[in-house]
Structures are given as structure tokens and as C-alpha cells.
PDB file of C-alpha atoms in Angstrom:
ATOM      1  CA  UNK A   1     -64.614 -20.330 122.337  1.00  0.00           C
ATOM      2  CA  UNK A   2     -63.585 -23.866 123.440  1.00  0.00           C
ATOM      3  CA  UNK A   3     -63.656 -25.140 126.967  1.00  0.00           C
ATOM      4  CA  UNK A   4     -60.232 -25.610 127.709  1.00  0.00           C
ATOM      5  CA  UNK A   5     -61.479 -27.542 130.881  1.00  0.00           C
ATOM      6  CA  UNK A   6     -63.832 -29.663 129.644  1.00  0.00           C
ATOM      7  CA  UNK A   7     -61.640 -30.629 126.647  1.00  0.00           C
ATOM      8  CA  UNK A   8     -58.190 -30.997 129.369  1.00  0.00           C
ATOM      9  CA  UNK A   9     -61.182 -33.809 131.597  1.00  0.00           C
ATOM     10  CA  UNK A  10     -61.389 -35.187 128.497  1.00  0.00           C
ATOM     11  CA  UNK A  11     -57.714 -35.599 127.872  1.00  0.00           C
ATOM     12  CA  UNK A  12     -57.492 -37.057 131.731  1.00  0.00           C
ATOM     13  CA  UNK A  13     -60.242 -39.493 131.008  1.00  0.00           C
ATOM     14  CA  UNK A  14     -58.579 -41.014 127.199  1.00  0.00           C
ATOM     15  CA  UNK A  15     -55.539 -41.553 129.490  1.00  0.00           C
ATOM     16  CA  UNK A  16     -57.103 -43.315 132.118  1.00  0.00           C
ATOM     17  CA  UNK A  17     -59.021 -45.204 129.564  1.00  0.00           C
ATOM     18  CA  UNK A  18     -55.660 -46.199 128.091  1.00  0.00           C
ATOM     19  CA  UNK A  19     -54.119 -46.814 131.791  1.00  0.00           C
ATOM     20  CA  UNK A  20     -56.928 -49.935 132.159  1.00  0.00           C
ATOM     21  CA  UNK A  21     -55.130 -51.208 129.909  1.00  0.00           C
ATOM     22  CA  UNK A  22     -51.540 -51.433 130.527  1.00  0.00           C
ATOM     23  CA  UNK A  23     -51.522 -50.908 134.082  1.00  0.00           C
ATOM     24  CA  UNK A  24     -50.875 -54.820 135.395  1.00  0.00           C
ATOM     25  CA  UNK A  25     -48.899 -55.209 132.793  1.00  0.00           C
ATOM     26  CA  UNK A  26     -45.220 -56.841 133.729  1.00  0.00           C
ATOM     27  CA  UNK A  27     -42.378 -56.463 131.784  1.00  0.00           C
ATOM     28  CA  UNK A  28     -43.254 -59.315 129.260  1.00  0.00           C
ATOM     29  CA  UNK A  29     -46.644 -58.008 128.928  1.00  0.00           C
ATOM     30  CA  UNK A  30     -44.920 -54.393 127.903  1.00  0.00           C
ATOM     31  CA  UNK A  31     -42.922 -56.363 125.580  1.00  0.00           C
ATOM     32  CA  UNK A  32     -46.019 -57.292 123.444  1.00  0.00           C
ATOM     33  CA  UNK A  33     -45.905 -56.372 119.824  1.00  0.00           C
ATOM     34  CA  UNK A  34     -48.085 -53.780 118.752  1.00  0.00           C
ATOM     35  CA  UNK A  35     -49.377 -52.946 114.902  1.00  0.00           C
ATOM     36  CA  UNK A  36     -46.833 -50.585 114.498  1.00  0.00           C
ATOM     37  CA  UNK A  37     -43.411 -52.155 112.759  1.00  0.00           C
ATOM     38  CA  UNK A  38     -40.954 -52.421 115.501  1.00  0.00           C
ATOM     39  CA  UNK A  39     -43.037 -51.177 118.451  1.00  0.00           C
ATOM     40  CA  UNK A  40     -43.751 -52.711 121.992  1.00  0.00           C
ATOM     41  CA  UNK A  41     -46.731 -51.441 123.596  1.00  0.00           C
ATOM     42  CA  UNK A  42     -43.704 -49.973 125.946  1.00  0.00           C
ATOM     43  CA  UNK A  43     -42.832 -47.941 123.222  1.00  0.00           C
ATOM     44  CA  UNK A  44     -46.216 -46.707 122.204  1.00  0.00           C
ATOM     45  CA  UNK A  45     -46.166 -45.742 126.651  1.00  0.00           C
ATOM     46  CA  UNK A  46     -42.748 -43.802 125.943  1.00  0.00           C
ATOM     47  CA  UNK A  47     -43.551 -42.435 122.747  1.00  0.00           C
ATOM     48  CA  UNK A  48     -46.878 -40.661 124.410  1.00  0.00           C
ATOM     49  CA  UNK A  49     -44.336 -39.401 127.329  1.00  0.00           C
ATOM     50  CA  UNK A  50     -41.777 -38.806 125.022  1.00  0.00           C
ATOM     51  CA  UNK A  51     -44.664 -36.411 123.419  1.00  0.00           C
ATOM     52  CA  UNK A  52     -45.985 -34.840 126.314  1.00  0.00           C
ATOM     53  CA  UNK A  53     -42.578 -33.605 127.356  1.00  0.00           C
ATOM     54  CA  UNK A  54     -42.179 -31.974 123.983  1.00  0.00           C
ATOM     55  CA  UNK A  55     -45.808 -30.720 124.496  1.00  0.00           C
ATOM     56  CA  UNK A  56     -44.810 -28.947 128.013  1.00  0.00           C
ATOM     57  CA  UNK A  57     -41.612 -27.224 126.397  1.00  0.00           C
ATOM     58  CA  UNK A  58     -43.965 -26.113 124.082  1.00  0.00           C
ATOM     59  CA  UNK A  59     -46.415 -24.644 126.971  1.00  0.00           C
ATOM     60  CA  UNK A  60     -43.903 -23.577 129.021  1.00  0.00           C
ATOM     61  CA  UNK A  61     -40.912 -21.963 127.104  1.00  0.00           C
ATOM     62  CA  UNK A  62     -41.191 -21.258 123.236  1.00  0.00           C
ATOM     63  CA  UNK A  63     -37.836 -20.577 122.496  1.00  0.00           C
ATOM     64  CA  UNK A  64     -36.325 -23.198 124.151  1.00  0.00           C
ATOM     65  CA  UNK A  65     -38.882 -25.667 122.193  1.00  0.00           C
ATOM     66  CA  UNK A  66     -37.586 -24.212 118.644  1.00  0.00           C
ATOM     67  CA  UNK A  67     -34.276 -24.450 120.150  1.00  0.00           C
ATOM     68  CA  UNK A  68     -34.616 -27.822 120.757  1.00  0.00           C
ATOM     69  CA  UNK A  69     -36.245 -29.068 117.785  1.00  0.00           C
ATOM     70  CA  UNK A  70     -33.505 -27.687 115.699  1.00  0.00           C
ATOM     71  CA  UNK A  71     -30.782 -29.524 118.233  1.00  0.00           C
ATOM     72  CA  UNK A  72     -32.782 -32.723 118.145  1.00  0.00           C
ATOM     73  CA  UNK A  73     -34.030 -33.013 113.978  1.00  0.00           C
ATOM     74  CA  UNK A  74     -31.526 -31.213 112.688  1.00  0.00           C
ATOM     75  CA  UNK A  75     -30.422 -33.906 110.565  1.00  0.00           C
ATOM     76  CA  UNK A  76     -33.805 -36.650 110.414  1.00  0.00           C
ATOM     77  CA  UNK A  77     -36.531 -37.961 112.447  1.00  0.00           C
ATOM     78  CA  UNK A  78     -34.019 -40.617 114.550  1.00  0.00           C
ATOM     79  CA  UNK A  79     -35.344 -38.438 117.809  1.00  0.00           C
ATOM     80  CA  UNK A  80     -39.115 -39.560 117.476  1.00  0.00           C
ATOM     81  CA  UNK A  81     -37.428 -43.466 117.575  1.00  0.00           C
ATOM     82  CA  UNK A  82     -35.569 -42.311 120.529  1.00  0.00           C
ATOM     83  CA  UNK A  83     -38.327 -41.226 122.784  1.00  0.00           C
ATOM     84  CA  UNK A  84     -40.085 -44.521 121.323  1.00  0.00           C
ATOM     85  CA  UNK A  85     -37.131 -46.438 122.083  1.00  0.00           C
ATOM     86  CA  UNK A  86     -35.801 -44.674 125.706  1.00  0.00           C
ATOM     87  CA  UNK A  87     -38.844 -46.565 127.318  1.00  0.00           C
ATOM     88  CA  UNK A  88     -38.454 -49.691 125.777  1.00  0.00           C
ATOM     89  CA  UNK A  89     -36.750 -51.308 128.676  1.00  0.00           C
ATOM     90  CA  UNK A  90     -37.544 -49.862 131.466  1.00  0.00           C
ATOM     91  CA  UNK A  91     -38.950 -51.039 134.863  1.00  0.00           C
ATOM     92  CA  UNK A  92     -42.807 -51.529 134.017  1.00  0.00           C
ATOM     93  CA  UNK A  93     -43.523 -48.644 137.491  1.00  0.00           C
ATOM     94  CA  UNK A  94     -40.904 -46.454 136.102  1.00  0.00           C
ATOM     95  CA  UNK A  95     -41.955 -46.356 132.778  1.00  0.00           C
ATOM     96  CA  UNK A  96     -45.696 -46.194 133.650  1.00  0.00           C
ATOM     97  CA  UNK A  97     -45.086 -43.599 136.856  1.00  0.00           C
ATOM     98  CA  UNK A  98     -42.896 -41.423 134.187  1.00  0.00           C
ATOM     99  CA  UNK A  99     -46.018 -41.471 131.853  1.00  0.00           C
ATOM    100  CA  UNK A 100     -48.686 -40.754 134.510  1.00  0.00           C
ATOM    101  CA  UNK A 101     -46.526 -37.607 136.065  1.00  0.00           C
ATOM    102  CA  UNK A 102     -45.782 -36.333 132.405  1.00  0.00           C
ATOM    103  CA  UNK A 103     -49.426 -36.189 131.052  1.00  0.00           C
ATOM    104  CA  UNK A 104     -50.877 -34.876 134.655  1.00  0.00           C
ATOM    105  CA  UNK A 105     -48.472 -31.994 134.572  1.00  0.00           C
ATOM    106  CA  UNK A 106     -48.838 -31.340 130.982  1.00  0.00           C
ATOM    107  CA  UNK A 107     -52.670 -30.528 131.212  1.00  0.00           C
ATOM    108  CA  UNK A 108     -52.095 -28.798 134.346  1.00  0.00           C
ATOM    109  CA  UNK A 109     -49.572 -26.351 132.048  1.00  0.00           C
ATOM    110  CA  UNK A 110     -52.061 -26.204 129.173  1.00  0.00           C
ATOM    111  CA  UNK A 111     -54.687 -25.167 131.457  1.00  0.00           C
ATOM    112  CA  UNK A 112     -52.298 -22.462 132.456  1.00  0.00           C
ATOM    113  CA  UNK A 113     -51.987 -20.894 129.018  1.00  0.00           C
ATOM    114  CA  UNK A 114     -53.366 -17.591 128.377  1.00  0.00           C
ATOM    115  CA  UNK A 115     -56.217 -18.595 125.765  1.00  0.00           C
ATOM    116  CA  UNK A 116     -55.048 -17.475 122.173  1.00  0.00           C
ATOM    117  CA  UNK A 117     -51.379 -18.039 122.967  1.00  0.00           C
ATOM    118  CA  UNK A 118     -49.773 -20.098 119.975  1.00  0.00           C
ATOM    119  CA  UNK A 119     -47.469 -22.742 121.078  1.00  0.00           C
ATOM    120  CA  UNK A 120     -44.636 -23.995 119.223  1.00  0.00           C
ATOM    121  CA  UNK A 121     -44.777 -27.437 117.255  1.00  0.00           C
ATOM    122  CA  UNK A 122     -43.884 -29.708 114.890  1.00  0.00           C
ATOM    123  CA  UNK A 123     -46.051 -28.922 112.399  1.00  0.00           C
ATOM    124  CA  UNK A 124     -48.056 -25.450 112.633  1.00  0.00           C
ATOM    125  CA  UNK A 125     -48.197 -23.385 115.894  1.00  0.00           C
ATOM    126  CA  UNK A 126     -51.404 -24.447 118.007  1.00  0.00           C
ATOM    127  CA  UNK A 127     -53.478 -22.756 120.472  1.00  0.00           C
ATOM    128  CA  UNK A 128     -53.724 -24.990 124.348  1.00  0.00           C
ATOM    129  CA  UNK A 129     -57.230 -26.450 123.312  1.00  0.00           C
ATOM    130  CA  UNK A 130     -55.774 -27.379 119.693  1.00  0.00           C
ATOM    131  CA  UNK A 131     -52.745 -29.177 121.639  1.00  0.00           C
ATOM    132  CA  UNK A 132     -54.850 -30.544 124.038  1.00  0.00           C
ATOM    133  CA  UNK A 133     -57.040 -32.151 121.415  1.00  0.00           C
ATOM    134  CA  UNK A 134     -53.948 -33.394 119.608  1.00  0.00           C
ATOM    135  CA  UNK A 135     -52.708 -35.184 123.114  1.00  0.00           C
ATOM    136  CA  UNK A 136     -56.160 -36.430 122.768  1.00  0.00           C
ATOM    137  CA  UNK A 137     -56.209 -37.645 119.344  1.00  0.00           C
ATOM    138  CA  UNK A 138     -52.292 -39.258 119.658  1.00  0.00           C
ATOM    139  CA  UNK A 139     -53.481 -41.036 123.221  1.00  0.00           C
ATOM    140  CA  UNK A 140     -56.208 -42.802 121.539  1.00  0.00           C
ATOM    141  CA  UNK A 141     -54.614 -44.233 118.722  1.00  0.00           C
ATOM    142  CA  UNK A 142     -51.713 -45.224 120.441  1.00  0.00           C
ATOM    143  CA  UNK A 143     -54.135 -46.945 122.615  1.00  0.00           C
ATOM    144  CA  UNK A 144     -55.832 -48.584 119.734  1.00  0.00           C
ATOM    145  CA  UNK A 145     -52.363 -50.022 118.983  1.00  0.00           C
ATOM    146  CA  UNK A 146     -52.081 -51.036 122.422  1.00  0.00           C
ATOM    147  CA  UNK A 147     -55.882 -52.365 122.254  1.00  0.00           C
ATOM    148  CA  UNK A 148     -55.039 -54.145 119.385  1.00  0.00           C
ATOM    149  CA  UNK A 149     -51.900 -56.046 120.546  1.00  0.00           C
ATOM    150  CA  UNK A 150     -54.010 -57.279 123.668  1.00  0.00           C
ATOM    151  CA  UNK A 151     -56.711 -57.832 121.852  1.00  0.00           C
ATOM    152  CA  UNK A 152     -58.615 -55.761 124.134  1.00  0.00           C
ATOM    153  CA  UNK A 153     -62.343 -53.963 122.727  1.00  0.00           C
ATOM    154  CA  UNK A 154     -62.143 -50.873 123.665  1.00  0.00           C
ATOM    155  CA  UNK A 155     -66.207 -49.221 123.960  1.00  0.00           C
ATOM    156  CA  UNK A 156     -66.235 -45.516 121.907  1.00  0.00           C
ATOM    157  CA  UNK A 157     -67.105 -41.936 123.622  1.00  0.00           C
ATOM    158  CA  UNK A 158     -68.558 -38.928 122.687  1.00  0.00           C
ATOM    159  CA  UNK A 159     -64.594 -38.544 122.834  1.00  0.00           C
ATOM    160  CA  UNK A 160     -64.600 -38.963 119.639  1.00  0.00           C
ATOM    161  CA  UNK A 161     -65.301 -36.309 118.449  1.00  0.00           C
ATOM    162  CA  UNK A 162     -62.192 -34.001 119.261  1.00  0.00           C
ATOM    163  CA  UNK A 163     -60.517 -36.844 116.941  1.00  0.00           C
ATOM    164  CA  UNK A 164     -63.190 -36.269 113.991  1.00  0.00           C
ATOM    165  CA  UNK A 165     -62.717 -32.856 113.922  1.00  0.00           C
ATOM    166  CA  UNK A 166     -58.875 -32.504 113.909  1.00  0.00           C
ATOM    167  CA  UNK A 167     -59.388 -35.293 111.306  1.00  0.00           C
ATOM    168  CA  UNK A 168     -61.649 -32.829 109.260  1.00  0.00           C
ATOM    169  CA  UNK A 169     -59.681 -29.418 109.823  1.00  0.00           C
ATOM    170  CA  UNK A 170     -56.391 -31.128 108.751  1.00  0.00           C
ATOM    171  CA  UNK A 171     -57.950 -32.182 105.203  1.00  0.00           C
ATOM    172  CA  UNK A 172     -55.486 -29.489 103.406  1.00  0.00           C
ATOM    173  CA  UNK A 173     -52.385 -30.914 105.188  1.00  0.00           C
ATOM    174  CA  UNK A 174     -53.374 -34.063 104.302  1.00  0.00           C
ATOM    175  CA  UNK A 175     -53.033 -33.529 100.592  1.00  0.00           C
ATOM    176  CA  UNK A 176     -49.761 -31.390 100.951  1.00  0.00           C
ATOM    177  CA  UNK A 177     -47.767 -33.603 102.747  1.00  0.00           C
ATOM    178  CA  UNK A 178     -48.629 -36.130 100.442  1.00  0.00           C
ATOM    179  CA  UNK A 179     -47.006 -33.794  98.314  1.00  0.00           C
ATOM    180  CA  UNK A 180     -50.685 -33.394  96.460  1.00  0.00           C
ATOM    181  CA  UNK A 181     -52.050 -29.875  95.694  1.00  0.00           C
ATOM    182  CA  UNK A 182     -54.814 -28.700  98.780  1.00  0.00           C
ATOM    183  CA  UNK A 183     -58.314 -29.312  97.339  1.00  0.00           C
ATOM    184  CA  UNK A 184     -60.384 -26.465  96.205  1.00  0.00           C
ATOM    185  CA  UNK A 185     -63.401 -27.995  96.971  1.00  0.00           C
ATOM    186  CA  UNK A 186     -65.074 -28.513 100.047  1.00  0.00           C
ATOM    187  CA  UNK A 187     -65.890 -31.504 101.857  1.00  0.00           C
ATOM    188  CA  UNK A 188     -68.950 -32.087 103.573  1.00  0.00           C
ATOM    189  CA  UNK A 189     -68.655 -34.918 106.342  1.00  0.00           C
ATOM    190  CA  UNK A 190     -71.700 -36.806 108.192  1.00  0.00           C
ATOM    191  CA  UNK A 191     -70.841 -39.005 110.966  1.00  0.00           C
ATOM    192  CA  UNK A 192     -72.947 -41.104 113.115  1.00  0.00           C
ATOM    193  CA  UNK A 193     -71.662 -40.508 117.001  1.00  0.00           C
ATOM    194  CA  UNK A 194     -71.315 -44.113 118.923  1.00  0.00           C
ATOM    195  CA  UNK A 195     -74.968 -42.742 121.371  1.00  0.00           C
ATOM    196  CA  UNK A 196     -76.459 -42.400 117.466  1.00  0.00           C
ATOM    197  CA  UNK A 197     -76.090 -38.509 117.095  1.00  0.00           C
ATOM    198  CA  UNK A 198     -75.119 -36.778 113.697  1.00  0.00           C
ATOM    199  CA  UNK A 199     -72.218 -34.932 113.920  1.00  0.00           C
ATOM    200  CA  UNK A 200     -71.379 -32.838 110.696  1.00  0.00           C
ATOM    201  CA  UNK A 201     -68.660 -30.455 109.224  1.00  0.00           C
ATOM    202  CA  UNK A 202     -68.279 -28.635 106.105  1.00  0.00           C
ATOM    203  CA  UNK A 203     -71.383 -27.233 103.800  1.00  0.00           C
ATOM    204  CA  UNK A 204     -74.684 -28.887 103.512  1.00  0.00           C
ATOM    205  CA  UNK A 205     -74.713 -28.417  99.833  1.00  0.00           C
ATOM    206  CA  UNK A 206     -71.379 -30.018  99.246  1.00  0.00           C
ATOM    207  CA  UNK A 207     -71.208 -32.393  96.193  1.00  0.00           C
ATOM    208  CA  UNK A 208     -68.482 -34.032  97.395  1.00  0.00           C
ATOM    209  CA  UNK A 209     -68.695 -35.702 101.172  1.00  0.00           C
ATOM    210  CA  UNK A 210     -68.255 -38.809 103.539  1.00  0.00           C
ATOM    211  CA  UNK A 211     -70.341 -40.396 105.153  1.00  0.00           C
ATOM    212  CA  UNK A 212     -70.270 -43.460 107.932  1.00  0.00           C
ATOM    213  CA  UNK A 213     -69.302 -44.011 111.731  1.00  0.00           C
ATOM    214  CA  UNK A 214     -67.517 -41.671 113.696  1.00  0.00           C
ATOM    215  CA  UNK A 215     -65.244 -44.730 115.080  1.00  0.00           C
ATOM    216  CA  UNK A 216     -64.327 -45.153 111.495  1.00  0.00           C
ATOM    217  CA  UNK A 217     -63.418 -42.189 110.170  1.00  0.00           C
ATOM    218  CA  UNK A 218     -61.157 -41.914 113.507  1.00  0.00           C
ATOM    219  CA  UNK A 219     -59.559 -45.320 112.755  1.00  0.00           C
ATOM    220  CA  UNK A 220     -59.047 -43.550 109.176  1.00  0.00           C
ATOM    221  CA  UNK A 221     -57.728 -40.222 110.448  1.00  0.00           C
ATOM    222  CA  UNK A 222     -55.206 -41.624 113.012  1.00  0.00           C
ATOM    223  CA  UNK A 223     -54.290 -44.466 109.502  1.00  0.00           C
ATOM    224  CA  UNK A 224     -55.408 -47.237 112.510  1.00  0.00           C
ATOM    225  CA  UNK A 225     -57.186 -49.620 109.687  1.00  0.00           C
ATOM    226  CA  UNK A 226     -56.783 -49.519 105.894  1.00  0.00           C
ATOM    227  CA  UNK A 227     -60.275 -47.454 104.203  1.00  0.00           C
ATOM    228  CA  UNK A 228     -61.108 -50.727 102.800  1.00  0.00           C
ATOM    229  CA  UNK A 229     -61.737 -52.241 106.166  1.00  0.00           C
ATOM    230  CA  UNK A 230     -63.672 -49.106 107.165  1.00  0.00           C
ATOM    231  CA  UNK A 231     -67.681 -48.186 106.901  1.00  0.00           C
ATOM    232  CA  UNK A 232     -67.284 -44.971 104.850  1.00  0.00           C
ATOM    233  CA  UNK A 233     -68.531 -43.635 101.866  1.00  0.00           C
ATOM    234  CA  UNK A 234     -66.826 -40.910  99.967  1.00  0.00           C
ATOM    235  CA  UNK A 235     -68.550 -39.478  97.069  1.00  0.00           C
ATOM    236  CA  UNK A 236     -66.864 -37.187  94.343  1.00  0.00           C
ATOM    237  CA  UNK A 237     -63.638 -36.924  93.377  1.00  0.00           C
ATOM    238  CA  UNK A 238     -61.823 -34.654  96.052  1.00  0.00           C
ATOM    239  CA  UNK A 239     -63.700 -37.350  98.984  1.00  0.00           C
ATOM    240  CA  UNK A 240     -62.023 -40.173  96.899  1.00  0.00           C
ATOM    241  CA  UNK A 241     -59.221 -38.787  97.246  1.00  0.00           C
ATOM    242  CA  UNK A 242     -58.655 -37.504 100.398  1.00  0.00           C
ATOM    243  CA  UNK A 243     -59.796 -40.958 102.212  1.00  0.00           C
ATOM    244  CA  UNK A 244     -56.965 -42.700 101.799  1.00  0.00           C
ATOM    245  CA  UNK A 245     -54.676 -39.855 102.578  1.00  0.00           C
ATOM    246  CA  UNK A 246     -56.598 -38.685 105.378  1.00  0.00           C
ATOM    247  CA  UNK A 247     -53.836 -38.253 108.886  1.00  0.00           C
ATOM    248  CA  UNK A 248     -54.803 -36.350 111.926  1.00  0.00           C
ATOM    249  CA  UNK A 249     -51.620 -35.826 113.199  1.00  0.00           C
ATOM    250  CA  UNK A 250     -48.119 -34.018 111.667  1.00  0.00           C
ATOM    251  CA  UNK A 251     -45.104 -35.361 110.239  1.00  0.00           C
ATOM    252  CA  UNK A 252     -45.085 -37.931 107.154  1.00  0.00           C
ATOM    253  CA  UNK A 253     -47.738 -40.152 107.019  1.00  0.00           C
ATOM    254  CA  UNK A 254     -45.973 -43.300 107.489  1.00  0.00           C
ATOM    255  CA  UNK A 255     -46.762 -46.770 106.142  1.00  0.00           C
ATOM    256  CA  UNK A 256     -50.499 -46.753 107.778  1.00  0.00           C
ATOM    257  CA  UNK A 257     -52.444 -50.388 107.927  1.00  0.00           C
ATOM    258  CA  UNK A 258     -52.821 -52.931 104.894  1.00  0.00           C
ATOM    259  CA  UNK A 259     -56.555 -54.192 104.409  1.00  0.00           C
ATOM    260  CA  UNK A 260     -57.370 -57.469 106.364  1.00  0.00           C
ATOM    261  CA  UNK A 261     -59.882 -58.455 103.047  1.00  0.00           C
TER     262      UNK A 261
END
């Protein structure tokens, strides 16, 4: 069974990771373009608080979550550019108070959660320590945007992990929202931690697997840097496949990053 704590600390520590980075920021500095078409790194702030509040109406009341997604997409994505958007100009303390008070009292309602609950989402229902990883996974590659557009090096974690293994368990998804049937065969994947250990998923006798850092195949997962850019190797044809589709997190998979070679 997971550690709900240790995986909410965890969650706590990617945002305070991210909050080095943005937190003397003025209003010009907020106003910095980030990789992502369109997007300040005010709007990646008030897209993750835009998130979290969706997150705690998912924690706290079910029905009024479905209610709401079906008031709020009912006709198209424009909400997700809204929450991006709402934060765009605010006061650099409101916006980054608003996103400090959301994500504290969003892992203080996870943590609340009767374990094995399934909370409402966008994509398939999640238990707290699978929506607490996602918070994880979405923090840090917003921050990478954010890292990128200051041009900021940000040091990897054992962190990293939680990211590599929604990356792995959403492999199916991947394919089917790509409209692509889900692969029959499995995967096995071999990652070098950033401290040097192996972390692994999938069978040992695989044929097909990937291989390469763990930062990598995060930066892949989260579509944070085209595969070509990337230290991976995929071998057989289901691997081939599935790297450049690979995406970590719901709804389409959006234009991802074109290859700096």
C-alpha cells in the first residue's frame, strides 16, 4: 500500500522546489514567456491553482466535481485556458499567495481521504495517492516550463520517480488517445535514478523495452523535450512506438516540443 504521507511531503517539497523559483519574481518577471504557446510563467502559476482547486472538489465533494465538469466542458476545453488565463494578470502576492493556500490545503484534503476512495477526474477516477502523484507529476513539468523560461537548472530527486511510474502505468492511454489500438505487448522499462539506482517496471523477459535516464523519460512522459533530444533507447516495435506518444497526464496530448537538432 502506498504512503500517502510520504508521497503528500513529496508533493510539499516539488512545490517548494518550484516556489525558488518564482518567488521574487515581479510582475514583468511573471510575464516571461514560457515553452508553452501563449503561456506566461503566470499562467503555468494559475494553471497549477487552477488544478488544485479542481483537485479539492474532487477530494471533497464528488458530485459537485461531475457537476461541474459538465457545467464548465460542456461544449470544449476553453475552461483549462481560463484557469491558465484568470492568473495572468494578477498582483505577483496574490497570484503566488492564491497558489501557496490552494496546494497546502489540497494535500491536507488528500491526506484526509479514506484510502481506496476513488475521486472524480478528468480522465479515469483516481485513488488520493494516484492524485497526489499526478499534482506531483503536473508541478514538475510546469516547473520545467518555468525552469526553462528563466533558464534556471533545476538538480533531479529521487522525486522522480512518482513521474516515471505514472509515465509507465499510463502506456495504454497513451496509445488510445492517440486514437491508436492499446498494445498487447508488454514493455519492460530500465531507468537509471539521478543517485545511479536502477529503477525498473514491466517483465524482465520483455522483448520490447526502454532504456536511459530517469530525467529523460520524465521530460518524455510530461512531452517537456522532443525523443530526439532525449537519452533513450526503445527496442521493438510496440517501444518505438509508444516513445513518441508517451503523456503522463489526461486530456489530448497537445503539440509537445520540436527537436532542438
Amino acid at each position: 500500500m502506498t504512503d500517502i504521507t510520504a508521497l503528500l511531503d513529496d508533493l510539499r517539497a516539488e512545490s517548494a522546489d518550484l516556489d525558488t523559483l518564482v518567488a521574487g519574481l515581479d510582475a514583468a518577471g511573471l510575464a516571461t514567456p514560457t515553452p508553452a504557446e501563449g503561456w506566461t510563467i503566470a499562467h503555468q502559476l494559475s494553471h497549477l491553482a487552477w488544478t488544485d482547486r479542481w483537485s479539492l472538489l474532487a477530494a471533497r465533494d464528488a458530485e459537485g466535481f461531475q457537476a461541474a465538469l459538465r457545467r464548465e466542458f460542456a461544449h470544449d476545453l476553453g475552461a483549462l485556458e481560463r484557469g491558465a488565463t484568470e492568473g495572468a494578470d494578477e498582483h505577483p502576492a496574490t497570484l503566488l499567495t492564491r497558489w501557496r493556500a490552494g496546494r497546502d490545503e489540497l494535500a491536507d484534503a488528500l491526506a484526509a481521504v479514506p484510502d481506496g476512495t476513488r475521486l472524480p477526474w478528468f480522465g479515469p477516477p483516481m485513488k488520493p495517492a494516484s492524485m497526489a502523484t499526478a499534482r506531483l507529476m503536473e508541478t514538475w513539468a510546469h516547473g520545467q516550463d518555468v525552469a526553462d523560461a528563466l533558464g534556471a537548472a533545476r538538480t533531479p530527486t529521487a522525486r522522480l520517480r512518482h513521474i516515471a511510474h505514472l509515465g509507465v502505468r499510463t502506456m495504454g492511454f497513451a496509445f488510445l488517445t492517440n486514437g491508436l489500438p492499446a498494445p498487447a505487448d508488454p514493455v519492460r522499462v530500465e531507468l537509471a535514478g539521478p543517485a545511479g539506482e536502477s529503477w525498473t517496471w514491466g517483465p524482465e523477459d520483455a522483448a520490447d523495452r526502454i532504456t536511459g535516464p530517469a530525467l529523460d523519460f520524465c521530460l518524455l512522459a510530461t512531452r517537456r523535450r522532443h525523443p530526439d533530444d532525449l537519452a533513450l533507447t526503445a527496442t521493438g516495435s510496440t517501444a518505438r512506438a509508444w516513445l513518441p506518444i508517451a503523456q503522463a497526464f489526461a486530456g489530448p496530448p497537445g503539440k509537445g516540443r520540436t527537436a532542438t537538432g
